[in-house]
C-alpha positions in Angstrom: 56.9 -197.2 -113.8 56.7 -193.6 -115.1 55.9 -192.6 -118.7 56.6 -189.0 -118.5 56.8 -186.0 -116.2 53.9 -185.7 -113.8 51.2 -183.1 -114.7 52.0 -179.6 -113.5 50.3 -178.4 -110.3 49.1 -174.8 -109.7 50.1 -173.2 -106.5 46.8 -174.2 -104.9 47.4 -177.9 -105.4 45.0 -178.4 -108.3 46.4 -180.4 -111.2 46.6 -178.4 -114.4 45.5 -180.1 -117.6 47.5 -178.7 -120.6 44.3 -179.0 -122.7 42.4 -176.7 -120.4 42.6 -173.0 -120.0 41.6 -170.8 -117.1 38.4 -171.7 -115.4 38.4 -175.2 -116.6 37.2 -174.6 -120.1 39.0 -176.3 -123.0 41.2 -174.0 -125.0 39.4 -174.9 -128.2 36.0 -174.0 -126.7 34.6 -170.8 -125.2 32.3 -170.2 -122.3 28.6 -170.2 -123.1 27.5 -167.1 -124.9 23.8 -167.3 -124.0 22.7 -166.1 -127.4 25.0 -163.0 -127.6 27.6 -162.7 -130.3 31.2 -162.7 -129.2 34.0 -160.4 -130.6 36.6 -162.2 -132.7 39.8 -163.2 -131.1 42.4 -160.4 -131.2 39.8 -157.7 -131.4 39.9 -155.4 -128.3 36.5 -155.2 -126.5 34.4 -152.1 -127.2 33.2 -149.9 -124.5 29.4 -149.4 -124.9 27.6 -149.5 -128.2 29.1 -148.3 -131.4 27.0 -145.8 -133.3 26.9 -146.8 -136.9 25.5 -143.4 -138.0 27.2 -140.0 -138.4 25.6 -137.1 -136.7 22.6 -135.8 -138.7 22.1 -139.2 -140.5 18.9 -141.1 -140.4 18.7 -144.5 -138.7 18.3 -147.4 -141.1 14.8 -148.6 -141.3 13.3 -145.4 -139.9 12.1 -143.1 -142.7 12.3 -139.4 -142.5 9.0 -138.3 -141.0 8.9 -135.2 -143.2 9.4 -137.3 -146.3 6.9 -139.9 -145.0 4.3 -137.2 -144.5 4.3 -136.2 -148.1 5.1 -139.6 -149.7 2.8 -140.1 -152.7 1.0 -136.8 -152.3 0.5 -134.8 -155.5 2.1 -131.4 -156.0 0.8 -128.5 -154.1 -1.6 -126.1 -156.0 0.0 -122.8 -156.8 -1.4 -119.4 -155.9 -3.0 -118.7 -159.2 -5.1 -121.9 -159.1 -6.3 -121.1 -155.6 -7.2 -117.5 -156.5 -9.2 -118.6 -159.5 -11.1 -121.3 -157.6 -12.0 -118.7 -155.0 -13.2 -116.4 -157.7 -15.4 -119.1 -159.3 -17.0 -119.8 -155.8 -17.6 -116.0 -155.4 -19.3 -115.9 -158.8 -21.5 -118.8 -157.9 -22.6 -117.0 -154.8 -23.3 -113.8 -156.8 -25.6 -115.7 -159.1 -27.4 -117.2 -156.1 -27.7 -113.5 -154.7 -29.3 -112.2 -157.9 -32.9 -112.6 -156.6 -32.0 -110.3 -153.7 -30.8 -107.7 -156.1 -33.8 -108.0 -158.4 -36.1 -107.7 -155.4 -34.4 -104.6 -154.2 -34.6 -103.0 -157.7 -38.3 -103.7 -157.9 -39.1 -101.8 -154.8 -41.0 -102.3 -151.6 -43.9 -104.8 -152.5 -44.7 -108.4 -151.8 -43.0 -109.6 -154.9 -39.6 -107.9 -154.1 -39.8 -109.2 -150.6 -40.4 -112.7 -151.8 -37.5 -112.5 -154.3 -35.2 -111.2 -151.5 -36.2 -114.0 -149.2 -35.6 -116.5 -152.0 -32.1 -115.0 -152.7 -31.1 -115.0 -149.1 -32.1 -118.7 -148.7 -30.3 -119.6 -151.8 -27.1 -117.9 -150.8 -27.1 -119.5 -147.4 -28.0 -122.9 -148.9 -25.2 -122.6 -151.4 -22.6 -121.7 -148.8 -23.6 -124.6 -146.5 -23.6 -127.0 -149.5 -20.1 -125.9 -150.6 -18.9 -126.2 -147.1 -20.1 -129.8 -146.8 -18.6 -130.7 -150.2 -15.3 -129.2 -149.2 -15.2 -131.1 -145.9 -16.2 -134.4 -147.4 -14.5 -134.3 -150.8 -12.0 -131.5 -150.5 -13.6 -129.6 -153.4 -15.9 -126.7 -153.8 -17.4 -125.8 -157.3 -14.4 -123.6 -157.9 -11.8 -126.1 -156.7 -13.4 -128.8 -158.9 -13.3 -126.5 -161.9 -9.6 -125.8 -161.4 -8.7 -129.4 -160.5 -7.5 -128.8 -157.0 -8.5 -130.3 -153.6 -8.2 -129.4 -149.9 -6.8 -132.1 -147.8 -5.3 -132.9 -144.4 -1.6 -132.4 -144.4 -0.8 -135.5 -142.2 -2.5 -138.2 -144.2 -4.0 -136.6 -147.4 -7.6 -137.1 -146.4 -10.5 -134.6 -146.5 -10.7 -132.3 -143.6 -14.3 -133.1 -142.5 -17.1 -130.7 -142.3 -16.3 -129.5 -138.8 -12.6 -128.8 -139.6 -13.5 -127.2 -142.9 -15.8 -124.8 -141.0 -13.0 -124.0 -138.5 -10.7 -123.2 -141.5 -13.3 -120.8 -142.9 -13.2 -119.0 -139.5 -9.4 -119.0 -139.4 -9.4 -117.1 -142.7 -9.7 -113.9 -140.7 -6.0 -114.3 -139.8 -5.3 -114.2 -143.6 -7.0 -110.7 -143.7 -4.6 -109.1 -141.1 -1.6 -107.0 -142.2 -2.8 -106.1 -145.8 -4.1 -109.5 -146.5 -0.7 -111.0 -146.1 -2.1 -114.5 -145.3 -3.8 -114.7 -148.6 -0.6 -113.9 -150.4 1.5 -116.3 -148.3 1.2 -119.3 -150.8 3.2 -117.2 -153.3 6.5 -118.0 -151.4 5.6 -120.7 -148.9 7.1 -124.2 -149.4 3.8 -125.9 -148.9 1.7 -123.1 -150.5 -0.3 -122.5 -147.3 -2.2 -119.7 -146.1 -2.2 -118.8 -142.4 -5.5 -120.6 -142.0 -4.0 -123.7 -143.6 -1.2 -123.7 -141.1 -3.5 -123.3 -138.3 -5.7 -126.2 -139.4 -2.8 -128.4 -140.9 -4.4 -128.4 -144.3 -2.9 -128.2 -147.9 -4.3 -127.6 -151.3 -3.0 -130.0 -153.9 -3.4 -130.6 -157.6 -5.7 -133.4 -158.6 
């Protein structure tokens, strides 16, 4: 006895279940996705990966490296503050050099020779002390008086004694072309001299 038409057969002789689609998967179900999201039905497949950003835009979750470099860093010290700090340091060295001046004024005798020796030692010791302080804390006597500090550009930490010494040597670049490098902070975005650019250092307020 027959209760309906026989199930249709495909050309290859396999019975076709109306509840199944191609490949034997039920129409209500989809093949396993193995953890990858599938596109909704009716949406044409995309070729490759769609770029969510427009040209020139920053990827989400990746901060701008230039903004990250200066995040939280105080404002840069302007040229006037740097000049006054250098002037104060020069005045300190002049005071330390006074025994030499006095010794020369007295004349050629043991007392003048002793005073000159004391003056030379005092000047050299003061220069070394200020170099160490600038490398470890970012401040000489003049910078501390003006409320500014020398730091590394990349992370805002002190340069270290060795790099502070290299920066002192690099100041000869600032003296070329009518001392143009010393004036460069007047219009530079980061208020840097040529020596600062070579050593990747900045002078900030605070």
